[in-house]
Amino acid sequence: MPSRPLIALLLLLVLASGCGEKKAAGGSGTAGGSATEAPAASGGKVVPVRMKDILFVPDRITARVGQTVRWTNDDDVAHTVKAKKGADFASKSISKGETYEAKVSKAGTIDYVCTIHPSQRGTITVVGQ
C-alpha cells in the first residue's frame, strides 16, 4: 500500500494538471458581448483564432509585432477575414477546415470583419516586441 506522503503528492499532481491553461468559452452572440476574453500575446509566432458559430473565437486577441494571426474555419459555412481599420489584409472565401494568415507589422489596433457575415467582427491589439 502506498504511503500517505506519496498519495498526497499524487493528489497534488492531479489537481495541478488541471490548472494553467484557461480555455475560452464560446460567446452568446448577443450585441455588445465578447465571444471570449483577449488572450495575452504569446511568445510563439502564431496567434490562433477560430471561426465557430458565426463568431471569431476569441473575438479580441493580443499579438506582438511580427507575429502571425491564423484564422481557422470550424463552421460549415464559408467566412472571410478583412481588415477594416489599422491594417490592410483581406482573405478570399475560407471554407470549413481552411485557414487564412496575416502577419501584423506595427503596433496599434486592427478591427476586422467577415464580409459574408458583417456582424462577425474581431479586434487585434498589436503590441511592440
mmCIF file with all atom_site columns, C-alpha atoms in Angstrom:
data_model
loop_
_atom_site.group_PDB
_atom_site.id
_atom_site.type_symbol
_atom_site.label_atom_id
_atom_site.label_alt_id
_atom_site.label_comp_id
_atom_site.label_asym_id
_atom_site.label_entity_id
_atom_site.label_seq_id
_atom_site.pdbx_PDB_ins_code
_atom_site.Cartn_x
_atom_site.Cartn_y
_atom_site.Cartn_z
_atom_site.occupancy
_atom_site.B_iso_or_equiv
_atom_site.pdbx_formal_charge
_atom_site.auth_seq_id
_atom_site.auth_comp_id
_atom_site.auth_asym_id
_atom_site.auth_atom_id
_atom_site.pdbx_PDB_model_num
ATOM 1   C CA . MET A 1 1   ? 0.000   0.000  0.000   1.00 0.00 ? 1   MET A CA 1
ATOM 2   C CA . PRO A 1 2   ? 1.417   3.462  -0.932  1.00 0.00 ? 2   PRO A CA 1
ATOM 3   C CA . SER A 1 3   ? 2.481   5.762  1.863   1.00 0.00 ? 3   SER A CA 1
ATOM 4   C CA . ARG A 1 4   ? 0.464   8.844  2.778   1.00 0.00 ? 4   ARG A CA 1
ATOM 5   C CA . PRO A 1 5   ? 3.115   11.315 1.502   1.00 0.00 ? 5   PRO A CA 1
ATOM 6   C CA . LEU A 1 6   ? 3.113   9.549  -1.885  1.00 0.00 ? 6   LEU A CA 1
ATOM 7   C CA . ILE A 1 7   ? -0.692  9.662  -2.070  1.00 0.00 ? 7   ILE A CA 1
ATOM 8   C CA . ALA A 1 8   ? -0.660  13.357 -1.143  1.00 0.00 ? 8   ALA A CA 1
ATOM 9   C CA . LEU A 1 9   ? 1.950   14.075 -3.825  1.00 0.00 ? 9   LEU A CA 1
ATOM 10  C CA . LEU A 1 10  ? -0.058  12.213 -6.474  1.00 0.00 ? 10  LEU A CA 1
ATOM 11  C CA . LEU A 1 11  ? -3.213  14.082 -5.477  1.00 0.00 ? 11  LEU A CA 1
ATOM 12  C CA . LEU A 1 12  ? -1.396  17.433 -5.786  1.00 0.00 ? 12  LEU A CA 1
ATOM 13  C CA . LEU A 1 13  ? -0.084  16.484 -9.225  1.00 0.00 ? 13  LEU A CA 1
ATOM 14  C CA . VAL A 1 14  ? -3.566  15.524 -10.427 1.00 0.00 ? 14  VAL A CA 1
ATOM 15  C CA . LEU A 1 15  ? -5.052  18.774 -9.137  1.00 0.00 ? 15  LEU A CA 1
ATOM 16  C CA . ALA A 1 16  ? -2.233  20.876 -10.605 1.00 0.00 ? 16  ALA A CA 1
ATOM 17  C CA . SER A 1 17  ? -2.569  19.283 -14.024 1.00 0.00 ? 17  SER A CA 1
ATOM 18  C CA . GLY A 1 18  ? -5.985  20.901 -14.426 1.00 0.00 ? 18  GLY A CA 1
ATOM 19  C CA . CYS A 1 19  ? -4.525  24.375 -13.834 1.00 0.00 ? 19  CYS A CA 1
ATOM 20  C CA . GLY A 1 20  ? -2.543  26.650 -16.066 1.00 0.00 ? 20  GLY A CA 1
ATOM 21  C CA . GLU A 1 21  ? -4.464  26.782 -19.322 1.00 0.00 ? 21  GLU A CA 1
ATOM 22  C CA . LYS A 1 22  ? -7.563  28.888 -19.476 1.00 0.00 ? 22  LYS A CA 1
ATOM 23  C CA . LYS A 1 23  ? -9.983  27.539 -22.048 1.00 0.00 ? 23  LYS A CA 1
ATOM 24  C CA . ALA A 1 24  ? -12.021 30.064 -23.998 1.00 0.00 ? 24  ALA A CA 1
ATOM 25  C CA . ALA A 1 25  ? -15.773 29.813 -23.725 1.00 0.00 ? 25  ALA A CA 1
ATOM 26  C CA . GLY A 1 26  ? -17.946 30.458 -26.745 1.00 0.00 ? 26  GLY A CA 1
ATOM 27  C CA . GLY A 1 27  ? -19.920 33.653 -26.774 1.00 0.00 ? 27  GLY A CA 1
ATOM 28  C CA . SER A 1 28  ? -23.645 34.064 -26.745 1.00 0.00 ? 28  SER A CA 1
ATOM 29  C CA . GLY A 1 29  ? -23.644 36.167 -29.884 1.00 0.00 ? 29  GLY A CA 1
ATOM 30  C CA . THR A 1 30  ? -25.572 38.945 -28.169 1.00 0.00 ? 30  THR A CA 1
ATOM 31  C CA . ALA A 1 31  ? -24.971 42.533 -29.115 1.00 0.00 ? 31  ALA A CA 1
ATOM 32  C CA . GLY A 1 32  ? -22.144 44.134 -27.199 1.00 0.00 ? 32  GLY A CA 1
ATOM 33  C CA . GLY A 1 33  ? -20.944 40.792 -25.862 1.00 0.00 ? 33  GLY A CA 1
ATOM 34  C CA . SER A 1 34  ? -17.477 39.416 -26.349 1.00 0.00 ? 34  SER A CA 1
ATOM 35  C CA . ALA A 1 35  ? -17.046 35.858 -27.600 1.00 0.00 ? 35  ALA A CA 1
ATOM 36  C CA . THR A 1 36  ? -14.102 35.381 -25.248 1.00 0.00 ? 36  THR A CA 1
ATOM 37  C CA . GLU A 1 37  ? -11.532 37.239 -23.253 1.00 0.00 ? 37  GLU A CA 1
ATOM 38  C CA . ALA A 1 38  ? -8.453  38.572 -25.011 1.00 0.00 ? 38  ALA A CA 1
ATOM 39  C CA . PRO A 1 39  ? -5.508  36.250 -24.510 1.00 0.00 ? 39  PRO A CA 1
ATOM 40  C CA . ALA A 1 40  ? -2.133  37.784 -23.816 1.00 0.00 ? 40  ALA A CA 1
ATOM 41  C CA . ALA A 1 41  ? 0.397   37.930 -26.620 1.00 0.00 ? 41  ALA A CA 1
ATOM 42  C CA . SER A 1 42  ? 2.351   34.722 -26.604 1.00 0.00 ? 42  SER A CA 1
ATOM 43  C CA . GLY A 1 43  ? 5.992   34.116 -27.336 1.00 0.00 ? 43  GLY A CA 1
ATOM 44  C CA . GLY A 1 44  ? 5.072   31.882 -30.290 1.00 0.00 ? 44  GLY A CA 1
ATOM 45  C CA . LYS A 1 45  ? 4.897   33.040 -33.859 1.00 0.00 ? 45  LYS A CA 1
ATOM 46  C CA . VAL A 1 46  ? 1.212   32.200 -34.469 1.00 0.00 ? 46  VAL A CA 1
ATOM 47  C CA . VAL A 1 47  ? -1.847  33.520 -32.618 1.00 0.00 ? 47  VAL A CA 1
ATOM 48  C CA . PRO A 1 48  ? -4.864  31.276 -33.362 1.00 0.00 ? 48  PRO A CA 1
ATOM 49  C CA . VAL A 1 49  ? -8.452  32.416 -33.955 1.00 0.00 ? 49  VAL A CA 1
ATOM 50  C CA . ARG A 1 50  ? -11.305 30.001 -34.734 1.00 0.00 ? 50  ARG A CA 1
ATOM 51  C CA . MET A 1 51  ? -14.389 30.762 -36.788 1.00 0.00 ? 51  MET A CA 1
ATOM 52  C CA . LYS A 1 52  ? -17.176 28.989 -34.952 1.00 0.00 ? 52  LYS A CA 1
ATOM 53  C CA . ASP A 1 53  ? -20.935 29.571 -34.703 1.00 0.00 ? 53  ASP A CA 1
ATOM 54  C CA . ILE A 1 54  ? -20.509 32.577 -36.988 1.00 0.00 ? 54  ILE A CA 1
ATOM 55  C CA . LEU A 1 55  ? -18.166 34.226 -34.482 1.00 0.00 ? 55  LEU A CA 1
ATOM 56  C CA . PHE A 1 56  ? -14.439 34.824 -34.270 1.00 0.00 ? 56  PHE A CA 1
ATOM 57  C CA . VAL A 1 57  ? -13.287 32.929 -31.174 1.00 0.00 ? 57  VAL A CA 1
ATOM 58  C CA . PRO A 1 58  ? -11.764 34.724 -29.426 1.00 0.00 ? 58  PRO A CA 1
ATOM 59  C CA . ASP A 1 59  ? -13.031 37.951 -30.929 1.00 0.00 ? 59  ASP A CA 1
ATOM 60  C CA . ARG A 1 60  ? -10.370 40.046 -29.158 1.00 0.00 ? 60  ARG A CA 1
ATOM 61  C CA . ILE A 1 61  ? -6.749  38.981 -29.213 1.00 0.00 ? 61  ILE A CA 1
ATOM 62  C CA . THR A 1 62  ? -3.362  40.482 -28.486 1.00 0.00 ? 62  THR A CA 1
ATOM 63  C CA . ALA A 1 63  ? -0.395  39.836 -30.776 1.00 0.00 ? 63  ALA A CA 1
ATOM 64  C CA . ARG A 1 64  ? 3.160   41.125 -30.865 1.00 0.00 ? 64  ARG A CA 1
ATOM 65  C CA . VAL A 1 65  ? 4.639   42.953 -33.848 1.00 0.00 ? 65  VAL A CA 1
ATOM 66  C CA . GLY A 1 66  ? 5.930   40.278 -36.229 1.00 0.00 ? 66  GLY A CA 1
ATOM 67  C CA . GLN A 1 67  ? 3.531   37.543 -35.113 1.00 0.00 ? 67  GLN A CA 1
ATOM 68  C CA . THR A 1 68  ? 1.111   35.862 -37.477 1.00 0.00 ? 68  THR A CA 1
ATOM 69  C CA . VAL A 1 69  ? -2.602  35.561 -36.771 1.00 0.00 ? 69  VAL A CA 1
ATOM 70  C CA . ARG A 1 70  ? -4.111  32.338 -38.150 1.00 0.00 ? 70  ARG A CA 1
ATOM 71  C CA . TRP A 1 71  ? -7.870  32.046 -38.605 1.00 0.00 ? 71  TRP A CA 1
ATOM 72  C CA . THR A 1 72  ? -9.299  28.527 -38.970 1.00 0.00 ? 72  THR A CA 1
ATOM 73  C CA . ASN A 1 73  ? -12.867 27.936 -40.142 1.00 0.00 ? 73  ASN A CA 1
ATOM 74  C CA . ASP A 1 74  ? -14.684 25.376 -37.967 1.00 0.00 ? 74  ASP A CA 1
ATOM 75  C CA . ASP A 1 75  ? -18.122 26.294 -39.373 1.00 0.00 ? 75  ASP A CA 1
ATOM 76  C CA . ASP A 1 76  ? -19.995 24.531 -42.155 1.00 0.00 ? 76  ASP A CA 1
ATOM 77  C CA . VAL A 1 77  ? -20.389 27.905 -43.901 1.00 0.00 ? 77  VAL A CA 1
ATOM 78  C CA . ALA A 1 78  ? -17.686 29.970 -45.593 1.00 0.00 ? 78  ALA A CA 1
ATOM 79  C CA . HIS A 1 79  ? -16.181 33.072 -43.979 1.00 0.00 ? 79  HIS A CA 1
ATOM 80  C CA . THR A 1 80  ? -13.774 35.858 -44.889 1.00 0.00 ? 80  THR A CA 1
ATOM 81  C CA . VAL A 1 81  ? -11.367 37.996 -42.879 1.00 0.00 ? 81  VAL A CA 1
ATOM 82  C CA . LYS A 1 82  ? -10.974 41.638 -43.910 1.00 0.00 ? 82  LYS A CA 1
ATOM 83  C CA . ALA A 1 83  ? -9.209  44.411 -42.015 1.00 0.00 ? 83  ALA A CA 1
ATOM 84  C CA . LYS A 1 84  ? -11.456 47.458 -41.662 1.00 0.00 ? 84  LYS A CA 1
ATOM 85  C CA . LYS A 1 85  ? -9.062  49.671 -39.695 1.00 0.00 ? 85  LYS A CA 1
ATOM 86  C CA . GLY A 1 86  ? -5.411  49.513 -38.672 1.00 0.00 ? 86  GLY A CA 1
ATOM 87  C CA . ALA A 1 87  ? -4.095  47.134 -41.356 1.00 0.00 ? 87  ALA A CA 1
ATOM 88  C CA . ASP A 1 88  ? -4.592  46.080 -44.935 1.00 0.00 ? 88  ASP A CA 1
ATOM 89  C CA . PHE A 1 89  ? -5.417  42.404 -45.386 1.00 0.00 ? 89  PHE A CA 1
ATOM 90  C CA . ALA A 1 90  ? -8.326  40.514 -46.897 1.00 0.00 ? 90  ALA A CA 1
ATOM 91  C CA . SER A 1 91  ? -8.896  36.818 -47.421 1.00 0.00 ? 91  SER A CA 1
ATOM 92  C CA . LYS A 1 92  ? -10.775 35.048 -50.137 1.00 0.00 ? 92  LYS A CA 1
ATOM 93  C CA . SER A 1 93  ? -13.665 32.836 -49.056 1.00 0.00 ? 93  SER A CA 1
ATOM 94  C CA . ILE A 1 94  ? -12.473 30.354 -46.400 1.00 0.00 ? 94  ILE A CA 1
ATOM 95  C CA . SER A 1 95  ? -14.318 27.014 -46.377 1.00 0.00 ? 95  SER A CA 1
ATOM 96  C CA . LYS A 1 96  ? -14.624 24.611 -43.430 1.00 0.00 ? 96  LYS A CA 1
ATOM 97  C CA . GLY A 1 97  ? -11.204 23.344 -42.362 1.00 0.00 ? 97  GLY A CA 1
ATOM 98  C CA . GLU A 1 98  ? -9.296  26.008 -44.294 1.00 0.00 ? 98  GLU A CA 1
ATOM 99  C CA . THR A 1 99  ? -7.101  28.725 -42.784 1.00 0.00 ? 99  THR A CA 1
ATOM 100 C CA . TYR A 1 100 ? -6.022  32.273 -43.525 1.00 0.00 ? 100 TYR A CA 1
ATOM 101 C CA . GLU A 1 101 ? -2.949  34.003 -42.084 1.00 0.00 ? 101 GLU A CA 1
ATOM 102 C CA . ALA A 1 102 ? -1.902  37.627 -41.741 1.00 0.00 ? 102 ALA A CA 1
ATOM 103 C CA . LYS A 1 103 ? 1.336   38.907 -40.200 1.00 0.00 ? 103 LYS A CA 1
ATOM 104 C CA . VAL A 1 104 ? 0.982   42.001 -38.014 1.00 0.00 ? 104 VAL A CA 1
ATOM 105 C CA . SER A 1 105 ? 3.713   44.533 -38.657 1.00 0.00 ? 105 SER A CA 1
ATOM 106 C CA . LYS A 1 106 ? 3.042   47.582 -36.491 1.00 0.00 ? 106 LYS A CA 1
ATOM 107 C CA . ALA A 1 107 ? 1.679   48.343 -33.037 1.00 0.00 ? 107 ALA A CA 1
ATOM 108 C CA . GLY A 1 108 ? -1.914  49.519 -32.793 1.00 0.00 ? 108 GLY A CA 1
ATOM 109 C CA . THR A 1 109 ? -5.446  48.216 -33.055 1.00 0.00 ? 109 THR A CA 1
ATOM 110 C CA . ILE A 1 110 ? -6.777  46.268 -36.019 1.00 0.00 ? 110 ILE A CA 1
ATOM 111 C CA . ASP A 1 111 ? -10.526 45.887 -36.442 1.00 0.00 ? 111 ASP A CA 1
ATOM 112 C CA . TYR A 1 112 ? -11.618 43.166 -38.838 1.00 0.00 ? 112 TYR A CA 1
ATOM 113 C CA . VAL A 1 113 ? -14.838 41.616 -40.121 1.00 0.00 ? 113 VAL A CA 1
ATOM 114 C CA . CYS A 1 114 ? -16.234 38.676 -42.060 1.00 0.00 ? 114 CYS A CA 1
ATOM 115 C CA . THR A 1 115 ? -17.646 40.320 -45.192 1.00 0.00 ? 115 THR A CA 1
ATOM 116 C CA . ILE A 1 116 ? -20.156 37.462 -45.605 1.00 0.00 ? 116 ILE A CA 1
ATOM 117 C CA . HIS A 1 117 ? -21.458 37.905 -42.028 1.00 0.00 ? 117 HIS A CA 1
ATOM 118 C CA . PRO A 1 118 ? -20.978 41.624 -41.174 1.00 0.00 ? 118 PRO A CA 1
ATOM 119 C CA . SER A 1 119 ? -21.947 41.107 -37.520 1.00 0.00 ? 119 SER A CA 1
ATOM 120 C CA . GLN A 1 120 ? -18.957 38.725 -37.168 1.00 0.00 ? 120 GLN A CA 1
ATOM 121 C CA . ARG A 1 121 ? -16.227 41.093 -36.006 1.00 0.00 ? 121 ARG A CA 1
ATOM 122 C CA . GLY A 1 122 ? -12.915 40.922 -34.215 1.00 0.00 ? 122 GLY A CA 1
ATOM 123 C CA . THR A 1 123 ? -10.117 43.095 -32.852 1.00 0.00 ? 123 THR A CA 1
ATOM 124 C CA . ILE A 1 124 ? -6.368  42.551 -32.685 1.00 0.00 ? 124 ILE A CA 1
ATOM 125 C CA . THR A 1 125 ? -4.346  44.660 -30.269 1.00 0.00 ? 125 THR A CA 1
ATOM 126 C CA . VAL A 1 126 ? -0.797  44.666 -31.608 1.00 0.00 ? 126 VAL A CA 1
ATOM 127 C CA . VAL A 1 127 ? 1.921   45.446 -29.062 1.00 0.00 ? 127 VAL A CA 1
ATOM 128 C CA . GLY A 1 128 ? 5.647   46.048 -29.581 1.00 0.00 ? 128 GLY A CA 1
ATOM 129 C CA . GLN A 1 129 ? 8.119   43.233 -29.259 1.00 0.00 ? 129 GLN A CA 1
#
